[in-house]
PDB file of N, CA and C in Angstrom:
ATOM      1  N   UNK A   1      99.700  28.746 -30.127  1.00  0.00           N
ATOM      2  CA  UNK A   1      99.176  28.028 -31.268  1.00  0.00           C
ATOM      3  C   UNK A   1     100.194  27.987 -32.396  1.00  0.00           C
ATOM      4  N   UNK A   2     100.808  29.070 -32.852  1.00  0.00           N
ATOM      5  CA  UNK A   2     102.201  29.219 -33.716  1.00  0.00           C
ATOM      6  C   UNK A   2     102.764  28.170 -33.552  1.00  0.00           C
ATOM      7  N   UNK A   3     103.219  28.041 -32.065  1.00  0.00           N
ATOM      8  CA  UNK A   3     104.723  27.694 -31.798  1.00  0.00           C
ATOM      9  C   UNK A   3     104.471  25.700 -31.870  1.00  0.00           C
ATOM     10  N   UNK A   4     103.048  25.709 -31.926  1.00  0.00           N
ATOM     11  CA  UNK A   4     102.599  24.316 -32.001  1.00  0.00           C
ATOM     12  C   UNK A   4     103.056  23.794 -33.537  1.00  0.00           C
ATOM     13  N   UNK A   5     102.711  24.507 -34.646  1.00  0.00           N
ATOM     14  CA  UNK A   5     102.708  24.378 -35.780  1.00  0.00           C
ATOM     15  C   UNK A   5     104.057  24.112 -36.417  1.00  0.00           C
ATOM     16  N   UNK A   6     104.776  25.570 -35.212  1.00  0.00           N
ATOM     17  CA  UNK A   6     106.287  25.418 -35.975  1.00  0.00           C
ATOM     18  C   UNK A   6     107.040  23.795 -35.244  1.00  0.00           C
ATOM     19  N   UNK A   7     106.806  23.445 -34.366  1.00  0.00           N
ATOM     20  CA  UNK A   7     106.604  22.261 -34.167  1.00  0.00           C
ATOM     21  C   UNK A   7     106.533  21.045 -34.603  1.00  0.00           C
ATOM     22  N   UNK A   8     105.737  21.008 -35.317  1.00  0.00           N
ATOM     23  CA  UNK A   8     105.312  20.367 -36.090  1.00  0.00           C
ATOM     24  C   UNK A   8     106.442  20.115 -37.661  1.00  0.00           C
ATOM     25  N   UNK A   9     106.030  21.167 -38.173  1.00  0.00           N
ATOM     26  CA  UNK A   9     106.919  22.245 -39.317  1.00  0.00           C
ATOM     27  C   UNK A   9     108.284  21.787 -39.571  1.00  0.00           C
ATOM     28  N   UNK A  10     108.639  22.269 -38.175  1.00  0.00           N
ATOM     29  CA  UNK A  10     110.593  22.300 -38.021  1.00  0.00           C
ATOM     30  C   UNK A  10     110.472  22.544 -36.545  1.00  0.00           C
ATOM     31  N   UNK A  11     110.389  20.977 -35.848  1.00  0.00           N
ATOM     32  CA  UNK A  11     111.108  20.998 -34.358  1.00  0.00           C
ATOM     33  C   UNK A  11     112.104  21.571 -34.105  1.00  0.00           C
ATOM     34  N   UNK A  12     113.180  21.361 -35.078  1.00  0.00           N
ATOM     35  CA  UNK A  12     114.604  22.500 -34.633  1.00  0.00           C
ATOM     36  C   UNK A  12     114.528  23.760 -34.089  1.00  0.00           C
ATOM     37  N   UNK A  13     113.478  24.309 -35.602  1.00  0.00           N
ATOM     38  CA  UNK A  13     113.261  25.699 -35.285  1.00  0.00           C
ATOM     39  C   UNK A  13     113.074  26.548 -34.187  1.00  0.00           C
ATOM     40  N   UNK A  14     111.439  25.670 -33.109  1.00  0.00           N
ATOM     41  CA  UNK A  14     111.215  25.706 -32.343  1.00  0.00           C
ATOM     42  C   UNK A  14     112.181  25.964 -30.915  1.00  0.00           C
ATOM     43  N   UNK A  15     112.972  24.896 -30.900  1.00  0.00           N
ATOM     44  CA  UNK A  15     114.175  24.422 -29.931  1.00  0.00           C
ATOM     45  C   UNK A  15     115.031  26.040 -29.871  1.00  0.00           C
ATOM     46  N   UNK A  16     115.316  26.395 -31.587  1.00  0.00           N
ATOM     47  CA  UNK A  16     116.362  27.611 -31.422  1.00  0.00           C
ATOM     48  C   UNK A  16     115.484  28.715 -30.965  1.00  0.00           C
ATOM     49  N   UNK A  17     113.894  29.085 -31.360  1.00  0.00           N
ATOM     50  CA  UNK A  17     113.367  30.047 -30.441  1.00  0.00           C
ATOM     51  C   UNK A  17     112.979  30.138 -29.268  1.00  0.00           C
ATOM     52  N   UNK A  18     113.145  28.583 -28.682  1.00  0.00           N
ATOM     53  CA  UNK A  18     112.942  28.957 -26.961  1.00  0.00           C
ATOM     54  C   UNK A  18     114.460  29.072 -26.502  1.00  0.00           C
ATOM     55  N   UNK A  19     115.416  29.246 -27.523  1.00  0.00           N
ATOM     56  CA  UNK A  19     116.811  29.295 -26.793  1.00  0.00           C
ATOM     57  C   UNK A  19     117.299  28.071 -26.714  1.00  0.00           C
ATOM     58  N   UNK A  20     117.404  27.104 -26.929  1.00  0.00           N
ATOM     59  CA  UNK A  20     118.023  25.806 -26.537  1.00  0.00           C
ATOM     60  C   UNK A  20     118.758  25.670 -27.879  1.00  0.00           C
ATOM     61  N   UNK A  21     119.726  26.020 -27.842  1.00  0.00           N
ATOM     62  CA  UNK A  21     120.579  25.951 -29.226  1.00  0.00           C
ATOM     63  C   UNK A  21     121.383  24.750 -29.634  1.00  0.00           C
ATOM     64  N   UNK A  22     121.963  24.104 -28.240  1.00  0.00           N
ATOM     65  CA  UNK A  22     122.894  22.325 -28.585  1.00  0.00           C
ATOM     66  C   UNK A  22     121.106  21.657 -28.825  1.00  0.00           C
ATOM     67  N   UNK A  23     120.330  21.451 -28.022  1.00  0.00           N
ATOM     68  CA  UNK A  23     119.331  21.004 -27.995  1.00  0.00           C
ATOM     69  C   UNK A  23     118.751  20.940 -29.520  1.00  0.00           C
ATOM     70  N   UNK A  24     118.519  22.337 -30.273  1.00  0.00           N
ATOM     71  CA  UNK A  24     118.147  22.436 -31.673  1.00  0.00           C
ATOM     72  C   UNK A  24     119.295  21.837 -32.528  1.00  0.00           C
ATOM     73  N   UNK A  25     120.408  21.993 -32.769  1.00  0.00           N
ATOM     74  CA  UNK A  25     121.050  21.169 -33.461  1.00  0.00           C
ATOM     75  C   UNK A  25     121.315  19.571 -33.147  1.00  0.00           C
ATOM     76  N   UNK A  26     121.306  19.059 -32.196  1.00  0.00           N
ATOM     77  CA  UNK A  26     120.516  17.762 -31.918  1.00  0.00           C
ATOM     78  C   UNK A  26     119.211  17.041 -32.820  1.00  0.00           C
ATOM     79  N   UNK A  27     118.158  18.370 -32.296  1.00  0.00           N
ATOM     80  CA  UNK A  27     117.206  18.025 -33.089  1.00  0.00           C
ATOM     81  C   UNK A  27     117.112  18.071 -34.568  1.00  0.00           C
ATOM     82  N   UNK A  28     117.985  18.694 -34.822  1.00  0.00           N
ATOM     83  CA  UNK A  28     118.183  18.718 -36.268  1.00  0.00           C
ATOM     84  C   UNK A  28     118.785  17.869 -37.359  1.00  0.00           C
ATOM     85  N   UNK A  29     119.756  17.270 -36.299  1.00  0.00           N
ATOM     86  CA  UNK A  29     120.433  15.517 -37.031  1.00  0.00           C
ATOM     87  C   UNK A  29     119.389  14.500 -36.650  1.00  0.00           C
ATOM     88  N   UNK A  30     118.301  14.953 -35.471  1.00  0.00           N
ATOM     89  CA  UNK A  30     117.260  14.006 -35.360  1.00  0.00           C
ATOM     90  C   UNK A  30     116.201  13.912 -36.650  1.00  0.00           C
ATOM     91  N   UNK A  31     115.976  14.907 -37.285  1.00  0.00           N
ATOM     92  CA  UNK A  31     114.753  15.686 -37.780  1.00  0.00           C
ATOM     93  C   UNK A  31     115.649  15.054 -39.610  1.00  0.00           C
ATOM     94  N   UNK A  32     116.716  14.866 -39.735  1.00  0.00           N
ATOM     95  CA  UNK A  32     117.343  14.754 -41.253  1.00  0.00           C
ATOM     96  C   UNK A  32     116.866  13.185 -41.283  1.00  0.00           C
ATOM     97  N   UNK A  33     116.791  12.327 -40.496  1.00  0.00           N
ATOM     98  CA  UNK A  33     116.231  11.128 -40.812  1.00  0.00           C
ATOM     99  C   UNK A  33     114.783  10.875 -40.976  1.00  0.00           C
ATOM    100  N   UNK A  34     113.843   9.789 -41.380  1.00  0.00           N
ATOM    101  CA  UNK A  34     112.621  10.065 -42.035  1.00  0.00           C
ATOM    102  C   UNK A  34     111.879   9.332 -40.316  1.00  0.00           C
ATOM    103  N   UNK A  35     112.713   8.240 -39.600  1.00  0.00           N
ATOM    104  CA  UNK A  35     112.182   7.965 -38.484  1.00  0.00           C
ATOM    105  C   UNK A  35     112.392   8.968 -37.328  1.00  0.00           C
ATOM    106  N   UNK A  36     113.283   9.858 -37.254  1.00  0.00           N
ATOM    107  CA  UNK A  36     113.061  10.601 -36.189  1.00  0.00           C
ATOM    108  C   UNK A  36     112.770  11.948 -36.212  1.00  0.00           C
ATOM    109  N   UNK A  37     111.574  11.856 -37.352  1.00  0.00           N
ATOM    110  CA  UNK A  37     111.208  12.987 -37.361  1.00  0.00           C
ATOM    111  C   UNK A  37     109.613  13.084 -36.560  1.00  0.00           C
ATOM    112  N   UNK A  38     109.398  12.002 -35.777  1.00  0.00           N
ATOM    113  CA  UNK A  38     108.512  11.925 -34.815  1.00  0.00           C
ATOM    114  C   UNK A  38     108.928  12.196 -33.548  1.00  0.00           C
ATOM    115  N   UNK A  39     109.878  11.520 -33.238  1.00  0.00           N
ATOM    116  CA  UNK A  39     110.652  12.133 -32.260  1.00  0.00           C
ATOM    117  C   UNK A  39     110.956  13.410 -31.981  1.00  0.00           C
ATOM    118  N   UNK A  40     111.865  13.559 -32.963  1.00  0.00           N
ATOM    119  CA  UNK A  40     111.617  15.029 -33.057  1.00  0.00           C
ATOM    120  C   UNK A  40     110.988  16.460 -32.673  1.00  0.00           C
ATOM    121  N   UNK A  41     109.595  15.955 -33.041  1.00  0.00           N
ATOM    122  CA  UNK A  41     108.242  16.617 -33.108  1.00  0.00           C
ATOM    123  C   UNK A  41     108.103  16.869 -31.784  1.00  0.00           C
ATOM    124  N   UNK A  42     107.620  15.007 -30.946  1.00  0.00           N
ATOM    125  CA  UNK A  42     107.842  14.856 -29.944  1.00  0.00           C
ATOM    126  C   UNK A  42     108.330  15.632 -28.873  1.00  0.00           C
ATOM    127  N   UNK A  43     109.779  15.725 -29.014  1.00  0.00           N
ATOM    128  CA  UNK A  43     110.537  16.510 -28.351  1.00  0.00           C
ATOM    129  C   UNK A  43     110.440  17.941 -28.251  1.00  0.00           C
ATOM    130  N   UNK A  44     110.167  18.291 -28.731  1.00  0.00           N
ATOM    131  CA  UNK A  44     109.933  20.217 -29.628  1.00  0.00           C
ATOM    132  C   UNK A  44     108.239  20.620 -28.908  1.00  0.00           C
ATOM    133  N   UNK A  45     107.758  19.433 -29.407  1.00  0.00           N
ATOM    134  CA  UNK A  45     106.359  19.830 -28.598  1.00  0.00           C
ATOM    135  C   UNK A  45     106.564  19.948 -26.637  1.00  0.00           C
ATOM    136  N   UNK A  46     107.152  18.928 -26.286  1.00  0.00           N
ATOM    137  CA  UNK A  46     107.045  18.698 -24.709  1.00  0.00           C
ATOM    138  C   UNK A  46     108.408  20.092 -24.233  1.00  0.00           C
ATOM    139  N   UNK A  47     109.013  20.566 -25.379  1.00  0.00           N
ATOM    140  CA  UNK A  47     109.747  21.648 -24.892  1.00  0.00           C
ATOM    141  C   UNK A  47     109.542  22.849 -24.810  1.00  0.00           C
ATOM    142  N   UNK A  48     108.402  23.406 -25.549  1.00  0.00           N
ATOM    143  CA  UNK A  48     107.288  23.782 -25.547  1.00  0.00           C
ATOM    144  C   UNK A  48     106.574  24.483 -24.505  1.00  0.00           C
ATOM    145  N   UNK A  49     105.564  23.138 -24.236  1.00  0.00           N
ATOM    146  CA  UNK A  49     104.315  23.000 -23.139  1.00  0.00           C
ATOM    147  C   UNK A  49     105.227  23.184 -21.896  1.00  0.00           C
ATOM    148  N   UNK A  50     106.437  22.946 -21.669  1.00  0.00           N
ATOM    149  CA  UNK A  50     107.687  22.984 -20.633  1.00  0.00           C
ATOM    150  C   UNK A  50     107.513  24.650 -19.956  1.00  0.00           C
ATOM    151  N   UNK A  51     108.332  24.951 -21.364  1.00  0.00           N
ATOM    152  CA  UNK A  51     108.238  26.646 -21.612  1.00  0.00           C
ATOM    153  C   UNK A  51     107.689  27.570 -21.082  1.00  0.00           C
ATOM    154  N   UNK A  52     105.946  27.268 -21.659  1.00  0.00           N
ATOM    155  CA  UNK A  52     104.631  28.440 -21.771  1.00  0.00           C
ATOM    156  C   UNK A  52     104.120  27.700 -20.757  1.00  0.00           C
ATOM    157  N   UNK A  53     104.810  26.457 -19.610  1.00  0.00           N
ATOM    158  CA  UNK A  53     103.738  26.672 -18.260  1.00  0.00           C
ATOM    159  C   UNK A  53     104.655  27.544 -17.065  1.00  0.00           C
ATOM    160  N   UNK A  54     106.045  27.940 -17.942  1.00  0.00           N
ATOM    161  CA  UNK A  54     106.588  28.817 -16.361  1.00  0.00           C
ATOM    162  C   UNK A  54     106.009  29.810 -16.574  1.00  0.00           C
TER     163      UNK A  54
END
């Protein structure tokens, strides 16, 4: 439920606590623009649900 929020919050964030570190700074030049900060989200969420089903 956290990790949904931080998600939400700061996709980057997310990205650097499941370990995906090029991935989080990616998301993070994604996340500085005002349109891809859906994407973003997007992305962070499905990396996620990825994660917590292994």
């Amino acid at each position: 439920m956290i990790m949904i929020l931080i998600c939400f919050i700061a996709p980057w964030l997310a990205m650097f606590l499941r370990g995906h570190m090029v991935q989080g700074v990616l998301c993070i030049i994604l996340h500085l623009t005002v349109i891809g900060w859906i994407p973003a989200t997007i992305w962070a969420l499905a990396v996620c649900r990825r994660e917590g089903a292994t």
